[in-house]
CSV table of C-alpha atoms (C1' of nucleotides) in Angstrom, one decimal:
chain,number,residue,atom,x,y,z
A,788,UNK,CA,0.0,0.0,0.0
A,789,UNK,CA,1.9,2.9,-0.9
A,790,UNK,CA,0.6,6.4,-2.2
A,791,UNK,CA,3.7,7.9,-3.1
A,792,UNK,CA,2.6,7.0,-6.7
A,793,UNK,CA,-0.6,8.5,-6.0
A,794,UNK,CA,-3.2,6.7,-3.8
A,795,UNK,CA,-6.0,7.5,-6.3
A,796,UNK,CA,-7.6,10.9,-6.2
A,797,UNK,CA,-7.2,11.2,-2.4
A,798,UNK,CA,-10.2,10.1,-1.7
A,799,UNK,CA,-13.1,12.7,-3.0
A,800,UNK,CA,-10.2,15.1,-4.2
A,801,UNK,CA,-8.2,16.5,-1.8
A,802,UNK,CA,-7.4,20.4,-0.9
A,803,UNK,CA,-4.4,21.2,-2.7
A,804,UNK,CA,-4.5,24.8,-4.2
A,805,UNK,CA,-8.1,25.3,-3.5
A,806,UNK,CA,-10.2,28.7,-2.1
A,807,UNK,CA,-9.6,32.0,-1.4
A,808,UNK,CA,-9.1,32.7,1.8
A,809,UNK,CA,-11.6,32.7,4.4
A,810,UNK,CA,-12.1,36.4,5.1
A,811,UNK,CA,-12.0,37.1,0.9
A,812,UNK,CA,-15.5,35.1,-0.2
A,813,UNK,CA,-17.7,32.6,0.9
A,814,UNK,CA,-16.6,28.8,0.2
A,815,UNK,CA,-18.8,27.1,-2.1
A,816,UNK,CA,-20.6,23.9,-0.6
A,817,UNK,CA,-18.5,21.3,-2.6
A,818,UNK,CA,-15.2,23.7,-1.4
A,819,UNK,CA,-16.8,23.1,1.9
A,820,UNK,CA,-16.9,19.5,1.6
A,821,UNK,CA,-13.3,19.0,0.3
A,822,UNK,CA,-11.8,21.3,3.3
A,823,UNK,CA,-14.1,20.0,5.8
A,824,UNK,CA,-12.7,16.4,5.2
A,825,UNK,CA,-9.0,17.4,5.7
A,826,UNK,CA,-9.8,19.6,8.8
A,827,UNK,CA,-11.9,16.8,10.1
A,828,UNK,CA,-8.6,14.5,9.7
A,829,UNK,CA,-6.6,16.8,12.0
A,830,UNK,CA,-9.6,16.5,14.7
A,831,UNK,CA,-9.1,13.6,16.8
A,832,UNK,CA,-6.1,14.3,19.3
A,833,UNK,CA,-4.6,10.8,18.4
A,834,UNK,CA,-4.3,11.8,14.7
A,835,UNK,CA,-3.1,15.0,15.4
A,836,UNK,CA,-0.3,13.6,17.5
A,837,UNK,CA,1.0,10.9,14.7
A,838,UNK,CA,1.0,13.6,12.2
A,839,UNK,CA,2.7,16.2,14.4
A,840,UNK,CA,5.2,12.9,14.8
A,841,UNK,CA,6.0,12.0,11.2
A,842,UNK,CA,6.1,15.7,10.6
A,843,UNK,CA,8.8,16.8,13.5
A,844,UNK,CA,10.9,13.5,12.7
A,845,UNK,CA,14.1,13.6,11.3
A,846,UNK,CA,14.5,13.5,7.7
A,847,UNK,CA,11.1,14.2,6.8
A,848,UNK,CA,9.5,10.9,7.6
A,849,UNK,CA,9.1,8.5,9.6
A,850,UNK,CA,8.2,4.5,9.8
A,851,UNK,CA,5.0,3.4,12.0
A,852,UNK,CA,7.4,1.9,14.8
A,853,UNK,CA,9.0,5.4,15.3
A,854,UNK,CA,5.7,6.7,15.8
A,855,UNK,CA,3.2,4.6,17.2
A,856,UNK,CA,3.5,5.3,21.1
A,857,UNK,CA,0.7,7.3,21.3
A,858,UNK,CA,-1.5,5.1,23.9
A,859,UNK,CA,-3.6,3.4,21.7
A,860,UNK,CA,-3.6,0.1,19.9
A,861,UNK,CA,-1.8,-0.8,16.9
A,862,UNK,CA,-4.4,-1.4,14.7
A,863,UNK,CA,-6.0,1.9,16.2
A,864,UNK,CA,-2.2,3.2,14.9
A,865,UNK,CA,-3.2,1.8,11.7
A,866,UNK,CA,-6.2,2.9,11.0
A,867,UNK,CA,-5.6,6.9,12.2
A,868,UNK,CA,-2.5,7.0,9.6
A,869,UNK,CA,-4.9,5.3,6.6
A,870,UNK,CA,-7.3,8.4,7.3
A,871,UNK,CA,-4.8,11.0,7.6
A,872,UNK,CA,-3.6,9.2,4.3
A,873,UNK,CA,-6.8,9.3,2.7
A,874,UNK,CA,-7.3,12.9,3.3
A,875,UNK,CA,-4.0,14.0,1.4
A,876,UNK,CA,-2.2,14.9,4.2
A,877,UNK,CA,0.7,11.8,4.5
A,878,UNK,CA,1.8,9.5,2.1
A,879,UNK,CA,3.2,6.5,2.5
A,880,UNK,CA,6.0,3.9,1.2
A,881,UNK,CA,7.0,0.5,2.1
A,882,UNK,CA,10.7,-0.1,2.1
A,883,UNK,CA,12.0,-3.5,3.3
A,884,UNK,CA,10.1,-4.2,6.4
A,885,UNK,CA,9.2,-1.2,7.1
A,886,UNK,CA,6.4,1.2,6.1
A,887,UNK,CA,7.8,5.0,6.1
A,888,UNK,CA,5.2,8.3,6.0
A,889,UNK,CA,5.7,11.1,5.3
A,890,UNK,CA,3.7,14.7,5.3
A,891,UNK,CA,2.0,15.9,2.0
A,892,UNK,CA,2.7,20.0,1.7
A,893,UNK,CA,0.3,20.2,-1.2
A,894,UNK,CA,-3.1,19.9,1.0
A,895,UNK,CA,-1.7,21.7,4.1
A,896,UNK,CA,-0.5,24.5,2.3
A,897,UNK,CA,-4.4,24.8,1.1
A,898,UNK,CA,-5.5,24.4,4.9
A,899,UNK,CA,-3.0,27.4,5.6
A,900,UNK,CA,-3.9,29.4,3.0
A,901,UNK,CA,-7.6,29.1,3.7
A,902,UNK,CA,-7.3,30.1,7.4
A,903,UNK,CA,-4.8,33.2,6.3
A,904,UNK,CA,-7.5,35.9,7.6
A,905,UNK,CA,-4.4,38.7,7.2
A,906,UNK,CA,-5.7,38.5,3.4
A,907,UNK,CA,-8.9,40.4,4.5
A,908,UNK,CA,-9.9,43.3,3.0
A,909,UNK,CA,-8.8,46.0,5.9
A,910,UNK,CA,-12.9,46.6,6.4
A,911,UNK,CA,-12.7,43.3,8.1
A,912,UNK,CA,-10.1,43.1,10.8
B,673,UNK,CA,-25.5,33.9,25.9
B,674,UNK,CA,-23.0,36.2,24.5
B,675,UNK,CA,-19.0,35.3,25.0
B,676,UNK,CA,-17.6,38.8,23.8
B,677,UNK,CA,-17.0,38.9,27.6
B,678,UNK,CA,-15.7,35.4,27.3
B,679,UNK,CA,-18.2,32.8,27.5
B,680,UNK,CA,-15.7,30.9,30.0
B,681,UNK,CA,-12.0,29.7,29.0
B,682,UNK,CA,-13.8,28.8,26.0
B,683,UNK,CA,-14.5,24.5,26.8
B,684,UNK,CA,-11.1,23.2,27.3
B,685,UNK,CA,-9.2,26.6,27.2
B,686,UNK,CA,-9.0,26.8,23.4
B,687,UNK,CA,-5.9,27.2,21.6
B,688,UNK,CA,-4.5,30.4,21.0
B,689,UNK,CA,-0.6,31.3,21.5
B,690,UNK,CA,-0.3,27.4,21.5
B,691,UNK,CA,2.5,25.1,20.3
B,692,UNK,CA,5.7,25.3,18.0
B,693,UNK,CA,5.0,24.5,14.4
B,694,UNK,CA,4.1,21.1,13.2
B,695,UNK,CA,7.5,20.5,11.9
B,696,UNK,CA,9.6,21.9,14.7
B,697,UNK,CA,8.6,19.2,17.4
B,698,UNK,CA,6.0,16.6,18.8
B,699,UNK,CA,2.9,17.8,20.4
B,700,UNK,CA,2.1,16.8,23.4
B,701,UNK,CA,-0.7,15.6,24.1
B,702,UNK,CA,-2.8,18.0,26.2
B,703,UNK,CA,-1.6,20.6,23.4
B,704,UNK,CA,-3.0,17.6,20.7
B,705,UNK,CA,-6.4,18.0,22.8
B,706,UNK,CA,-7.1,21.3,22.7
B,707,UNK,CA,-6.0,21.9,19.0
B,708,UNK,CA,-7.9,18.9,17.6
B,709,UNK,CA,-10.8,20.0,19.1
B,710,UNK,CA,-10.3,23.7,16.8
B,711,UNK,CA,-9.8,21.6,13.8
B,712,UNK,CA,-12.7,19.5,14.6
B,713,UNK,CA,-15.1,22.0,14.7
B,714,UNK,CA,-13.8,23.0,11.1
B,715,UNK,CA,-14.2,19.5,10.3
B,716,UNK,CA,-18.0,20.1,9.1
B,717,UNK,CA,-18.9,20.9,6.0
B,718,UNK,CA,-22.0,23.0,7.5
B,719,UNK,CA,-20.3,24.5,10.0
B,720,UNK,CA,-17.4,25.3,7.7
B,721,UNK,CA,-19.5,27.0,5.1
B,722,UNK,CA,-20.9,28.9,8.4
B,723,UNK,CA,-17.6,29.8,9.4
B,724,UNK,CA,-16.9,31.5,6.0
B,725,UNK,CA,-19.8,33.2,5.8
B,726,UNK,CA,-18.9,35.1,9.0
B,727,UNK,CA,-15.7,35.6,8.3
B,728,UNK,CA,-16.2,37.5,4.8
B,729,UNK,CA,-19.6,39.4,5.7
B,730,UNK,CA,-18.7,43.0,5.4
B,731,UNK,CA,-18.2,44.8,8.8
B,732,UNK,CA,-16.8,41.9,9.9
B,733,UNK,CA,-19.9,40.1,11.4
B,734,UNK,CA,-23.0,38.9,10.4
B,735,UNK,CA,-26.4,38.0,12.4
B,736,UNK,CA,-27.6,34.5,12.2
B,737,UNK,CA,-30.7,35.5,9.4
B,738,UNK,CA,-27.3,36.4,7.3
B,739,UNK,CA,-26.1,33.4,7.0
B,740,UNK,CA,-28.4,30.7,8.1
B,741,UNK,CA,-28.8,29.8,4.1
B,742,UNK,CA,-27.1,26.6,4.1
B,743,UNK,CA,-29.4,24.2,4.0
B,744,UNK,CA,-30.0,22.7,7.4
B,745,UNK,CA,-33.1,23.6,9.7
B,746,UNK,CA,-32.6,26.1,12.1
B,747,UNK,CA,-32.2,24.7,15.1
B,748,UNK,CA,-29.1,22.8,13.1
B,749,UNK,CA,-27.7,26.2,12.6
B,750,UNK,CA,-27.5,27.0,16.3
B,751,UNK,CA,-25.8,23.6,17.4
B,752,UNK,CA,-23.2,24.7,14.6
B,753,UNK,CA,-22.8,28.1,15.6
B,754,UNK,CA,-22.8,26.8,19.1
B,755,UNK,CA,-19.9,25.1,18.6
B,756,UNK,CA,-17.5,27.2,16.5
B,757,UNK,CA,-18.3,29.7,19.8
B,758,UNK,CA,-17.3,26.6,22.2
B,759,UNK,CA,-14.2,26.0,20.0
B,760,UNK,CA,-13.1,29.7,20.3
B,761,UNK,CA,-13.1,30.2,16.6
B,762,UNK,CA,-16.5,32.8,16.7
B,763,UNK,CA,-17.9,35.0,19.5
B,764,UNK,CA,-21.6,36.1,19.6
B,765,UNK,CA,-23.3,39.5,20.7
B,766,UNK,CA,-27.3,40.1,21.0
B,767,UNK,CA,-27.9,43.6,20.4
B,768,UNK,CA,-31.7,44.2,20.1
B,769,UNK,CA,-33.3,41.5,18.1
B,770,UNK,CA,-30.2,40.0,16.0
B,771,UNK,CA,-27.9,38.4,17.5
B,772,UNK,CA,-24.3,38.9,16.0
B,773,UNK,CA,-21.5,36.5,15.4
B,774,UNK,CA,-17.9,37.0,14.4
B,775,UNK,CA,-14.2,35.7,14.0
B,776,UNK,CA,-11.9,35.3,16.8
B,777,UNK,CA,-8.5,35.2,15.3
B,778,UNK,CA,-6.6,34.2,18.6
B,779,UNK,CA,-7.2,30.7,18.1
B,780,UNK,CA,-7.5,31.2,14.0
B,781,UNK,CA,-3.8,32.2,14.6
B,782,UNK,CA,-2.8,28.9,16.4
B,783,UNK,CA,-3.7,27.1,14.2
B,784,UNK,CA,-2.4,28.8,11.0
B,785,UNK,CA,0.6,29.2,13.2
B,786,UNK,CA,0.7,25.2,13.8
B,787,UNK,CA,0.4,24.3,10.0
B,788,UNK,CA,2.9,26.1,9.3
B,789,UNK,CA,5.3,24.1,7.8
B,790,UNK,CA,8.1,26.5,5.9
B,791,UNK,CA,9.3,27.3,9.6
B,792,UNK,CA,10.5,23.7,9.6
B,793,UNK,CA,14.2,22.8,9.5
B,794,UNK,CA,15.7,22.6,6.2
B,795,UNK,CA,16.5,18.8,6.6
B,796,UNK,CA,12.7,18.3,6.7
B,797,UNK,CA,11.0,20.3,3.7
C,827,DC,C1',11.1,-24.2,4.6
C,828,DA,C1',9.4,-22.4,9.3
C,829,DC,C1',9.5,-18.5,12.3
C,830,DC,C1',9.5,-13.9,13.8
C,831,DT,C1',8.5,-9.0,13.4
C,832,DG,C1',6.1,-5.0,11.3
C,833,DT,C1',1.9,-3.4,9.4
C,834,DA,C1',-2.9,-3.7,7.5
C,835,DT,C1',-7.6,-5.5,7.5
C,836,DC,C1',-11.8,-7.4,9.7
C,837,DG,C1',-15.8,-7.5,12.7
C,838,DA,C1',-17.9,-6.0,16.9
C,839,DT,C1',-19.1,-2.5,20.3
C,840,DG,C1',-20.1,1.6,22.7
C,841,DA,C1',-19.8,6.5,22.4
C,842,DA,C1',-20.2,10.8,19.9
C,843,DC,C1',-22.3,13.3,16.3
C,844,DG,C1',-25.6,15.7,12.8
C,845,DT,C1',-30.1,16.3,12.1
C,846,DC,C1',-34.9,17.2,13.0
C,847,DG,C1',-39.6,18.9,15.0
C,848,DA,C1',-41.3,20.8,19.1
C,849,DT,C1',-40.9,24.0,22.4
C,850,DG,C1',-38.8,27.8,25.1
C,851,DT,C1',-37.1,32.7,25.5
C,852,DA,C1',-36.0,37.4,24.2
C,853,DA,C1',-37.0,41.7,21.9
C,854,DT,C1',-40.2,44.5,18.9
C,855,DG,C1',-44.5,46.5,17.5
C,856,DG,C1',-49.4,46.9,17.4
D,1435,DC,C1',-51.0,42.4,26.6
D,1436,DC,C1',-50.7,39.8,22.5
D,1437,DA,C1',-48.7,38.6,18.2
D,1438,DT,C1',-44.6,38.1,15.6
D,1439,DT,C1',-39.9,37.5,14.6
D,1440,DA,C1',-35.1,35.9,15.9
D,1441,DC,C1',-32.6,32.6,18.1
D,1442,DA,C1',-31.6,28.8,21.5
D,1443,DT,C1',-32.6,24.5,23.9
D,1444,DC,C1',-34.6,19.9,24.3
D,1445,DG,C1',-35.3,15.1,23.2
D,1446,DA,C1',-35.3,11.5,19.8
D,1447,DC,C1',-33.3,9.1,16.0
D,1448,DG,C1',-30.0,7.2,12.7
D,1449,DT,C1',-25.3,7.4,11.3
D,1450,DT,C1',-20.5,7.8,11.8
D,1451,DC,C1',-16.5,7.1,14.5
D,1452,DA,C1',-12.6,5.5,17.7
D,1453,DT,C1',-11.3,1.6,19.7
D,1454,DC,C1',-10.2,-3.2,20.4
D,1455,DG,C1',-8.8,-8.3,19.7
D,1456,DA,C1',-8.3,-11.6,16.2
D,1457,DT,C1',-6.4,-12.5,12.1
D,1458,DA,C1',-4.1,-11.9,7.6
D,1459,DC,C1',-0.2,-10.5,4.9
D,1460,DA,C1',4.7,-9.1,3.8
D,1461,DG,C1',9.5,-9.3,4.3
D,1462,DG,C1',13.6,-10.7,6.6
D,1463,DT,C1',16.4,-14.5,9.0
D,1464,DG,C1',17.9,-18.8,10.2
DNA sequence: CACCTGTATCGATGAACGTCGATGTAATGG
DNA sequence: CCATTACATCGACGTTCATCGATACAGGTG
């Protein structure tokens, strides 16, 4: 299972370079959808905490052993990193025995640009 | 109900000059808490549609009959709204008969801030 | 080959969530 | 006062979700 070669559309199409940002127009419902699903990703403290892992480890990625002392099963490991994969925001390689990740900057540079509210119009702030 | 006087350390005490960026180091896990729980409440495709609306109304705010065209009942409006408030990420003010809802960029900061990912070492990008 | 370690998938379970209609409350206007 | 409009809360219902143990699969080693 690796989507370093491109896991399929990332599930419904992921966030890449997607949406003004919030304070410039309103996000269209589909937008909505497609952000939504990557925000929703980084929502569960678990998740949060193995991505924050792969993405502070050394050399830009990381294999599930480095990462997967996070108090919860390792099938619960498991099945955190396939959603934060399926949202865009890891991908993943096997190499050998081990299974390395590593963070995707396409979709989280569209959840950064979204939030950027120092885009606003001045009218705004 | 109005939290421009803050409606209580907002929940958990939400997540506003909060943790290094994501590339930088691990977060721990109280820090994982509180900022999955901002994420999570962007993690709706309702309530993120809701969230835009607000933020890009002109003045900066917007009362509840501004916005509430997003095709949910009314009472599902509310429990969204409710929630961005509870997350940190809007504060509410009645005056007269509208009540009026806008951004709270303290917390919109931590998490841009978080994401961040061109702070990171070079080693890393 | 058999065995061990690392990781993914399966199936079940209980908790959390989004949604609704009904109802409550607050402010305005006759 | 009473009616009306704006918004919040309540209670119920169905769905999604996080979690687990059991199990399957993959790759290395002896």
């Amino acid at each position: 299972m690796s989507n370093s070669k491109a896991e399929l559309p990332v599930l419904e199409s992921a966030a890449a370079p997607c949406c003004p940002p919030l304070g410039t127009a309103e996000l269209s419902e589909p937008d909505a959808v497609r952000m939504a699903a990557a925000f929703k990703a980084l929502g569960d403290p678990v998740r949060l905490r193995l991505f924050s892992k792969v993405a502070s480890h050394e050399g830009g990625e990381a294999c599930v052993c480095d990462i997967q002392d996070v108090g919860v099963s390792q099938p619960t490991v498991s099945h955190h990193l396939k959603k934060l994969r399926e949202a865009g925001l890891l991908s993943s390689e096997r190499r050998g025995t081990w299974v390395y990740y590593r963070v995707e900057p396409s979709v989280l540079a569209g959840l950064t640009a979204l939030l950027d509210l120092d885009r606003r119009p001045a009218e705004v702030r």
